[in-house]
Amino acid sequence: MATLDYVWLGVLAVFQGPELFSILGLPIPVTLLMILCGFLLGIVVGATPGLAGPVAMAISLPILISVFGYTPDALLPVMGCLIGIMKGATIGGAVPAILFNTPGTPDAFMTTLDGYPMAQQGNAKKALRVAHFASVSGDTFSDIVLVICAPFLALLVEGYLDLPEKTALLILSLSFIAAAVGGSPAKGLISTGLGLLVAFIGTGADFYPRLSMGTEALSQGIALGPAILGVLIIGAVFHELAGQWRHKEVVSCAQPQNEIGSDRLSLGDIRKLLPYIGRSAIVGTVVGALPGIGSTLAATIGYTMGRRRHHKIGKPGDPAFGEGAMEGIAATEAANSSVSGANLIPVLSLGIPGNTAAVFLILAADSIGGFNPGPSVFKFTTDTVNPELVIAFGLFTAMFVANFLNWTIGGIFMRSMGIMARVPRQLLLPVVLILTLTAIYVQETRLEVIWFTLAFGLLGYGMRLLSISPLPFVIAFILGGKLESTARQAFDATGSDPFFLFNNPIAAVFMLLSIAIIFLASHRKPEQK
Amino acid sequence: MIKKRLYQDTNFVTGLVFSILALLLLFVWIPLDSDTGLIEKVRRQVAIGDALAPTIAGVFLLIGGGLLMLLERNGDNQPAMDSNSVIFVGRVFAMLVLSFLVMRYAGPLAVELMNALQGSEREYRLLRDTAPWKWIGYVLGGTIAICGTISLTEGRFSPRALVVALLAIAALIAIFDLPFDDLLLPPNGDF
């Protein structure tokens, strides 16, 4: 089979997959419908302060698996829905940021700087249109880069890296994530160490499950769901609840002013915005391709670059950045949205999740089976069909379908979601808590997992309290088993060479880089952090 | 002033705690709770032992703790510790544990009560997928969890919290239980 045949099979897997129902004789494929559902749900949760894409993904995953089962046919509808949520939440986050000065998602914080002043000046709808246009443009650009880069990177890894180099690459990724996430390499290392430790409990090659303290509960190892959802979702809910309790916040939303002037984007406006969107999209894509670096950093860099450009070429009378410049919204939204597609480059090509959305895609693939994200996916076999490659191109197709929805109906749906910012968080968060715990239970059907999830929730809360990012924990927890098995194989394959990570030039470079990254990040001056 | 001083030391204390935990892990837990060492000899061939991977995790913790104490001790990322918030989260956690215990035992207790009143000998295990028995624990425990958490956060009990809890639980039953024959709400999978 040729490369284009695989691309075509992936497209067909989405458009000619299992049919859910038909309208006027036209079959509606289930994957398309799930992408639409996920996309709309994503906009709703993105527009609700206190919720975000990961919460919706955590809740949806067990329901989706219950509906579609554990067969390979379930992969595209389930992962398509998760991709829809990821994209919807990205644009939804701008709604409360612009209308109520409350970012729906953390990466929409920079959008408040110009979005809210625009709303106060009576240009709320125009600000939302700018945010939508910039967000979708950045996202589409990032997806194109993903489709081009991921297969090449995977082929490069498979072609040139052997077991020692792959082990060193995993260590380099962990070290990079520890150094880059959260602004403190020391805390990143602690988070990574905790994640690895939890991954190694109750596992190993020996008959006795290590670190299990002889208990039945620990001897089977820690399941992915309770640990990840506990630290990411329950921990975040505890932290938010504590914030609500401390401030006794009553959500008082400012009323946006009545619209002044046209709310449409003229051709002149678009021409003015495009250079900002283009630069931010490139920044976001580059930042997104590096595992662990979030969209918040991309938004900050994009905004800073945009402000510098605006300061240089801006005309007198144009609103400055921070005072309601639509270029500010465009620079921020294009940067944070272009992270989402590029974030899937390391997960699809290397099997290394770079953000929470990628973590949930791995969780879905792991739960359903039949698809193991990593370099082996992109094996272009000619004599037989590689089903994983078809799924990979199906996922790319799902991303473009979600982009199409985003261009067509995303803006209208997004602009109607202002009401979600009025939902009181102190009522919403406890419901999310029980919803998440129920979702975990229906999958595992043991009360034990609830205790584990609550315990990991406490750990997640403690980490947030100490300003330790939970993302390195989650990524290290996912990669821990893979790191150990690759290292064992590499050790055996090199004839039990204790220096197998340093005898090979590529592996040695990766290892030196791992050490250098931590060293350099630790010695940055405080003002640079 | 005292509070500021406390904030300035948070990184140091965190680093110290994690360094001690790492040392305990490396020198107590791993040696006592792994059957093979860092490396082992199997049929005259040297292989990686089960203790090596957790030792690497311990080294990550030790380096992280050490860097926090030495290089980031006076960093500007000192978290502001608020003991009242920790106590609040402790209360929410305790309330959640209590509500899940209610969830676990309410259904079987209701069946026992019915047996005592009607002289029947029914078992909850056989009724775990039959309405209304299958919902008793979930409705009671879930309502306590949601209503209790809202009340703790707002600092008072309100009828609104109870209504939100009951509506949310009804919605969750509609999402997870009514459309699926193969899903079991908590705690019914444990019977």
PDB file of N, CA and C in Angstrom, chain A residues 409-457:
ATOM      1  N   ILE A 409     -19.629  26.655  12.362  1.00  0.00           N
ATOM      2  CA  ILE A 409     -20.630  26.909  13.417  1.00  0.00           C
ATOM      3  C   ILE A 409     -19.996  27.333  14.744  1.00  0.00           C
ATOM      4  N   GLY A 410     -18.668  27.189  14.849  1.00  0.00           N
ATOM      5  CA  GLY A 410     -17.989  27.475  16.121  1.00  0.00           C
ATOM      6  C   GLY A 410     -18.225  28.881  16.633  1.00  0.00           C
ATOM      7  N   GLY A 411     -18.142  29.861  15.722  1.00  0.00           N
ATOM      8  CA  GLY A 411     -18.274  31.256  16.117  1.00  0.00           C
ATOM      9  C   GLY A 411     -19.657  31.562  16.669  1.00  0.00           C
ATOM     10  N   ILE A 412     -20.677  31.050  15.979  1.00  0.00           N
ATOM     11  CA  ILE A 412     -22.063  31.329  16.399  1.00  0.00           C
ATOM     12  C   ILE A 412     -22.312  30.706  17.772  1.00  0.00           C
ATOM     13  N   PHE A 413     -21.905  29.438  17.915  1.00  0.00           N
ATOM     14  CA  PHE A 413     -22.140  28.737  19.185  1.00  0.00           C
ATOM     15  C   PHE A 413     -21.348  29.385  20.318  1.00  0.00           C
ATOM     16  N   MET A 414     -20.128  29.764  19.997  1.00  0.00           N
ATOM     17  CA  MET A 414     -19.252  30.385  21.006  1.00  0.00           C
ATOM     18  C   MET A 414     -19.874  31.687  21.527  1.00  0.00           C
ATOM     19  N   ARG A 415     -20.410  32.504  20.607  1.00  0.00           N
ATOM     20  CA  ARG A 415     -20.944  33.814  21.015  1.00  0.00           C
ATOM     21  C   ARG A 415     -22.218  33.691  21.843  1.00  0.00           C
ATOM     22  N   SER A 416     -22.833  32.488  21.839  1.00  0.00           N
ATOM     23  CA  SER A 416     -24.061  32.334  22.626  1.00  0.00           C
ATOM     24  C   SER A 416     -23.780  31.741  24.012  1.00  0.00           C
ATOM     25  N   MET A 417     -22.510  31.559  24.332  1.00  0.00           N
ATOM     26  CA  MET A 417     -22.165  30.848  25.570  1.00  0.00           C
ATOM     27  C   MET A 417     -21.842  31.762  26.751  1.00  0.00           C
ATOM     28  N   GLY A 418     -22.103  33.052  26.606  1.00  0.00           N
ATOM     29  CA  GLY A 418     -21.798  33.993  27.689  1.00  0.00           C
ATOM     30  C   GLY A 418     -22.479  33.633  28.994  1.00  0.00           C
ATOM     31  N   ILE A 419     -23.618  32.990  28.886  1.00  0.00           N
ATOM     32  CA  ILE A 419     -24.416  32.663  30.081  1.00  0.00           C
ATOM     33  C   ILE A 419     -23.689  31.689  31.021  1.00  0.00           C
ATOM     34  N   MET A 420     -22.772  30.882  30.461  1.00  0.00           N
ATOM     35  CA  MET A 420     -22.109  29.860  31.286  1.00  0.00           C
ATOM     36  C   MET A 420     -21.251  30.480  32.403  1.00  0.00           C
ATOM     37  N   ALA A 421     -20.790  31.721  32.178  1.00  0.00           N
ATOM     38  CA  ALA A 421     -19.944  32.360  33.193  1.00  0.00           C
ATOM     39  C   ALA A 421     -20.744  32.709  34.444  1.00  0.00           C
ATOM     40  N   ARG A 422     -22.078  32.658  34.342  1.00  0.00           N
ATOM     41  CA  ARG A 422     -22.905  33.024  35.497  1.00  0.00           C
ATOM     42  C   ARG A 422     -23.192  31.843  36.420  1.00  0.00           C
ATOM     43  N   VAL A 423     -22.776  30.625  36.017  1.00  0.00           N
ATOM     44  CA  VAL A 423     -23.027  29.456  36.872  1.00  0.00           C
ATOM     45  C   VAL A 423     -22.121  29.554  38.105  1.00  0.00           C
ATOM     46  N   PRO A 424     -22.700  29.582  39.325  1.00  0.00           N
ATOM     47  CA  PRO A 424     -21.844  29.716  40.523  1.00  0.00           C
ATOM     48  C   PRO A 424     -20.909  28.515  40.674  1.00  0.00           C
ATOM     49  N   ARG A 425     -19.643  28.802  40.871  1.00  0.00           N
ATOM     50  CA  ARG A 425     -18.645  27.722  40.947  1.00  0.00           C
ATOM     51  C   ARG A 425     -18.853  26.832  42.157  1.00  0.00           C
ATOM     52  N   GLN A 426     -19.289  27.431  43.282  1.00  0.00           N
ATOM     53  CA  GLN A 426     -19.422  26.622  44.496  1.00  0.00           C
ATOM     54  C   GLN A 426     -20.530  25.574  44.347  1.00  0.00           C
ATOM     55  N   LEU A 427     -21.441  25.770  43.378  1.00  0.00           N
ATOM     56  CA  LEU A 427     -22.466  24.754  43.109  1.00  0.00           C
ATOM     57  C   LEU A 427     -21.961  23.764  42.061  1.00  0.00           C
ATOM     58  N   LEU A 428     -21.184  24.277  41.124  1.00  0.00           N
ATOM     59  CA  LEU A 428     -20.740  23.452  39.999  1.00  0.00           C
ATOM     60  C   LEU A 428     -19.650  22.450  40.409  1.00  0.00           C
ATOM     61  N   LEU A 429     -18.690  22.915  41.223  1.00  0.00           N
ATOM     62  CA  LEU A 429     -17.522  22.077  41.528  1.00  0.00           C
ATOM     63  C   LEU A 429     -17.876  20.784  42.276  1.00  0.00           C
ATOM     64  N   PRO A 430     -18.755  20.822  43.316  1.00  0.00           N
ATOM     65  CA  PRO A 430     -19.102  19.556  43.967  1.00  0.00           C
ATOM     66  C   PRO A 430     -19.779  18.571  43.013  1.00  0.00           C
ATOM     67  N   VAL A 431     -20.563  19.099  42.067  1.00  0.00           N
ATOM     68  CA  VAL A 431     -21.214  18.210  41.088  1.00  0.00           C
ATOM     69  C   VAL A 431     -20.150  17.576  40.187  1.00  0.00           C
ATOM     70  N   VAL A 432     -19.165  18.392  39.776  1.00  0.00           N
ATOM     71  CA  VAL A 432     -18.065  17.863  38.948  1.00  0.00           C
ATOM     72  C   VAL A 432     -17.309  16.775  39.712  1.00  0.00           C
ATOM     73  N   LEU A 433     -17.121  17.009  41.003  1.00  0.00           N
ATOM     74  CA  LEU A 433     -16.407  16.043  41.848  1.00  0.00           C
ATOM     75  C   LEU A 433     -17.104  14.679  41.838  1.00  0.00           C
ATOM     76  N   ILE A 434     -18.412  14.692  42.108  1.00  0.00           N
ATOM     77  CA  ILE A 434     -19.156  13.418  42.164  1.00  0.00           C
ATOM     78  C   ILE A 434     -19.285  12.822  40.773  1.00  0.00           C
ATOM     79  N   LEU A 435     -19.422  13.683  39.771  1.00  0.00           N
ATOM     80  CA  LEU A 435     -19.497  13.209  38.383  1.00  0.00           C
ATOM     81  C   LEU A 435     -18.213  12.459  38.012  1.00  0.00           C
ATOM     82  N   THR A 436     -17.067  13.027  38.379  1.00  0.00           N
ATOM     83  CA  THR A 436     -15.779  12.388  38.055  1.00  0.00           C
ATOM     84  C   THR A 436     -15.637  11.064  38.805  1.00  0.00           C
ATOM     85  N   LEU A 437     -15.978  11.068  40.104  1.00  0.00           N
ATOM     86  CA  LEU A 437     -15.836   9.838  40.889  1.00  0.00           C
ATOM     87  C   LEU A 437     -16.787   8.750  40.366  1.00  0.00           C
ATOM     88  N   THR A 438     -17.995   9.161  39.972  1.00  0.00           N
ATOM     89  CA  THR A 438     -18.941   8.177  39.409  1.00  0.00           C
ATOM     90  C   THR A 438     -18.400   7.626  38.096  1.00  0.00           C
ATOM     91  N   ALA A 439     -17.849   8.526  37.272  1.00  0.00           N
ATOM     92  CA  ALA A 439     -17.305   8.099  35.977  1.00  0.00           C
ATOM     93  C   ALA A 439     -16.179   7.085  36.170  1.00  0.00           C
ATOM     94  N   ILE A 440     -15.358   7.284  37.198  1.00  0.00           N
ATOM     95  CA  ILE A 440     -14.264   6.337  37.458  1.00  0.00           C
ATOM     96  C   ILE A 440     -14.846   5.009  37.957  1.00  0.00           C
ATOM     97  N   TYR A 441     -15.832   5.095  38.844  1.00  0.00           N
ATOM     98  CA  TYR A 441     -16.386   3.869  39.439  1.00  0.00           C
ATOM     99  C   TYR A 441     -17.050   2.988  38.370  1.00  0.00           C
ATOM    100  N   VAL A 442     -17.848   3.589  37.484  1.00  0.00           N
ATOM    101  CA  VAL A 442     -18.564   2.747  36.513  1.00  0.00           C
ATOM    102  C   VAL A 442     -17.587   2.006  35.599  1.00  0.00           C
ATOM    103  N   GLN A 443     -16.354   2.500  35.500  1.00  0.00           N
ATOM    104  CA  GLN A 443     -15.365   1.811  34.679  1.00  0.00           C
ATOM    105  C   GLN A 443     -14.680   0.682  35.451  1.00  0.00           C
ATOM    106  N   GLU A 444     -14.389   0.910  36.727  1.00  0.00           N
ATOM    107  CA  GLU A 444     -13.599  -0.056  37.506  1.00  0.00           C
ATOM    108  C   GLU A 444     -14.479  -0.913  38.427  1.00  0.00           C
ATOM    109  N   THR A 445     -15.667  -0.407  38.777  1.00  0.00           N
ATOM    110  CA  THR A 445     -16.654  -1.059  39.674  1.00  0.00           C
ATOM    111  C   THR A 445     -16.047  -1.615  40.973  1.00  0.00           C
ATOM    112  N   ARG A 446     -15.152  -0.874  41.592  1.00  0.00           N
ATOM    113  CA  ARG A 446     -14.633  -1.205  42.925  1.00  0.00           C
ATOM    114  C   ARG A 446     -14.565   0.080  43.713  1.00  0.00           C
ATOM    115  N   LEU A 447     -15.093   0.047  44.959  1.00  0.00           N
ATOM    116  CA  LEU A 447     -15.054   1.267  45.778  1.00  0.00           C
ATOM    117  C   LEU A 447     -13.610   1.669  46.097  1.00  0.00           C
ATOM    118  N   GLU A 448     -12.737   0.658  46.033  1.00  0.00           N
ATOM    119  CA  GLU A 448     -11.310   0.896  46.267  1.00  0.00           C
ATOM    120  C   GLU A 448     -10.767   2.023  45.367  1.00  0.00           C
ATOM    121  N   VAL A 449     -11.245   2.074  44.118  1.00  0.00           N
ATOM    122  CA  VAL A 449     -10.712   3.098  43.197  1.00  0.00           C
ATOM    123  C   VAL A 449     -11.145   4.496  43.633  1.00  0.00           C
ATOM    124  N   ILE A 450     -12.298   4.578  44.303  1.00  0.00           N
ATOM    125  CA  ILE A 450     -12.742   5.893  44.804  1.00  0.00           C
ATOM    126  C   ILE A 450     -11.765   6.364  45.881  1.00  0.00           C
ATOM    127  N   TRP A 451     -11.384   5.437  46.786  1.00  0.00           N
ATOM    128  CA  TRP A 451     -10.429   5.818  47.850  1.00  0.00           C
ATOM    129  C   TRP A 451      -9.101   6.242  47.225  1.00  0.00           C
ATOM    130  N   PHE A 452      -8.646   5.468  46.237  1.00  0.00           N
ATOM    131  CA  PHE A 452      -7.385   5.818  45.561  1.00  0.00           C
ATOM    132  C   PHE A 452      -7.501   7.195  44.907  1.00  0.00           C
ATOM    133  N   THR A 453      -8.624   7.426  44.217  1.00  0.00           N
ATOM    134  CA  THR A 453      -8.788   8.700  43.508  1.00  0.00           C
ATOM    135  C   THR A 453      -8.807   9.867  44.493  1.00  0.00           C
ATOM    136  N   LEU A 454      -9.529   9.678  45.607  1.00  0.00           N
ATOM    137  CA  LEU A 454      -9.572  10.752  46.613  1.00  0.00           C
ATOM    138  C   LEU A 454      -8.178  11.004  47.190  1.00  0.00           C
ATOM    139  N   ALA A 455      -7.437   9.904  47.423  1.00  0.00           N
ATOM    140  CA  ALA A 455      -6.077  10.058  47.961  1.00  0.00           C
ATOM    141  C   ALA A 455      -5.191  10.806  46.963  1.00  0.00           C
ATOM    142  N   PHE A 456      -5.298  10.455  45.688  1.00  0.00           N
ATOM    143  CA  PHE A 456      -4.513  11.183  44.675  1.00  0.00           C
ATOM    144  C   PHE A 456      -5.017  12.621  44.513  1.00  0.00           C
ATOM    145  N   GLY A 457      -6.308  12.821  44.789  1.00  0.00           N
ATOM    146  CA  GLY A 457      -6.845  14.184  44.779  1.00  0.00           C
ATOM    147  C   GLY A 457      -6.169  15.028  45.842  1.00  0.00           C
TER     148      GLY A 457
END
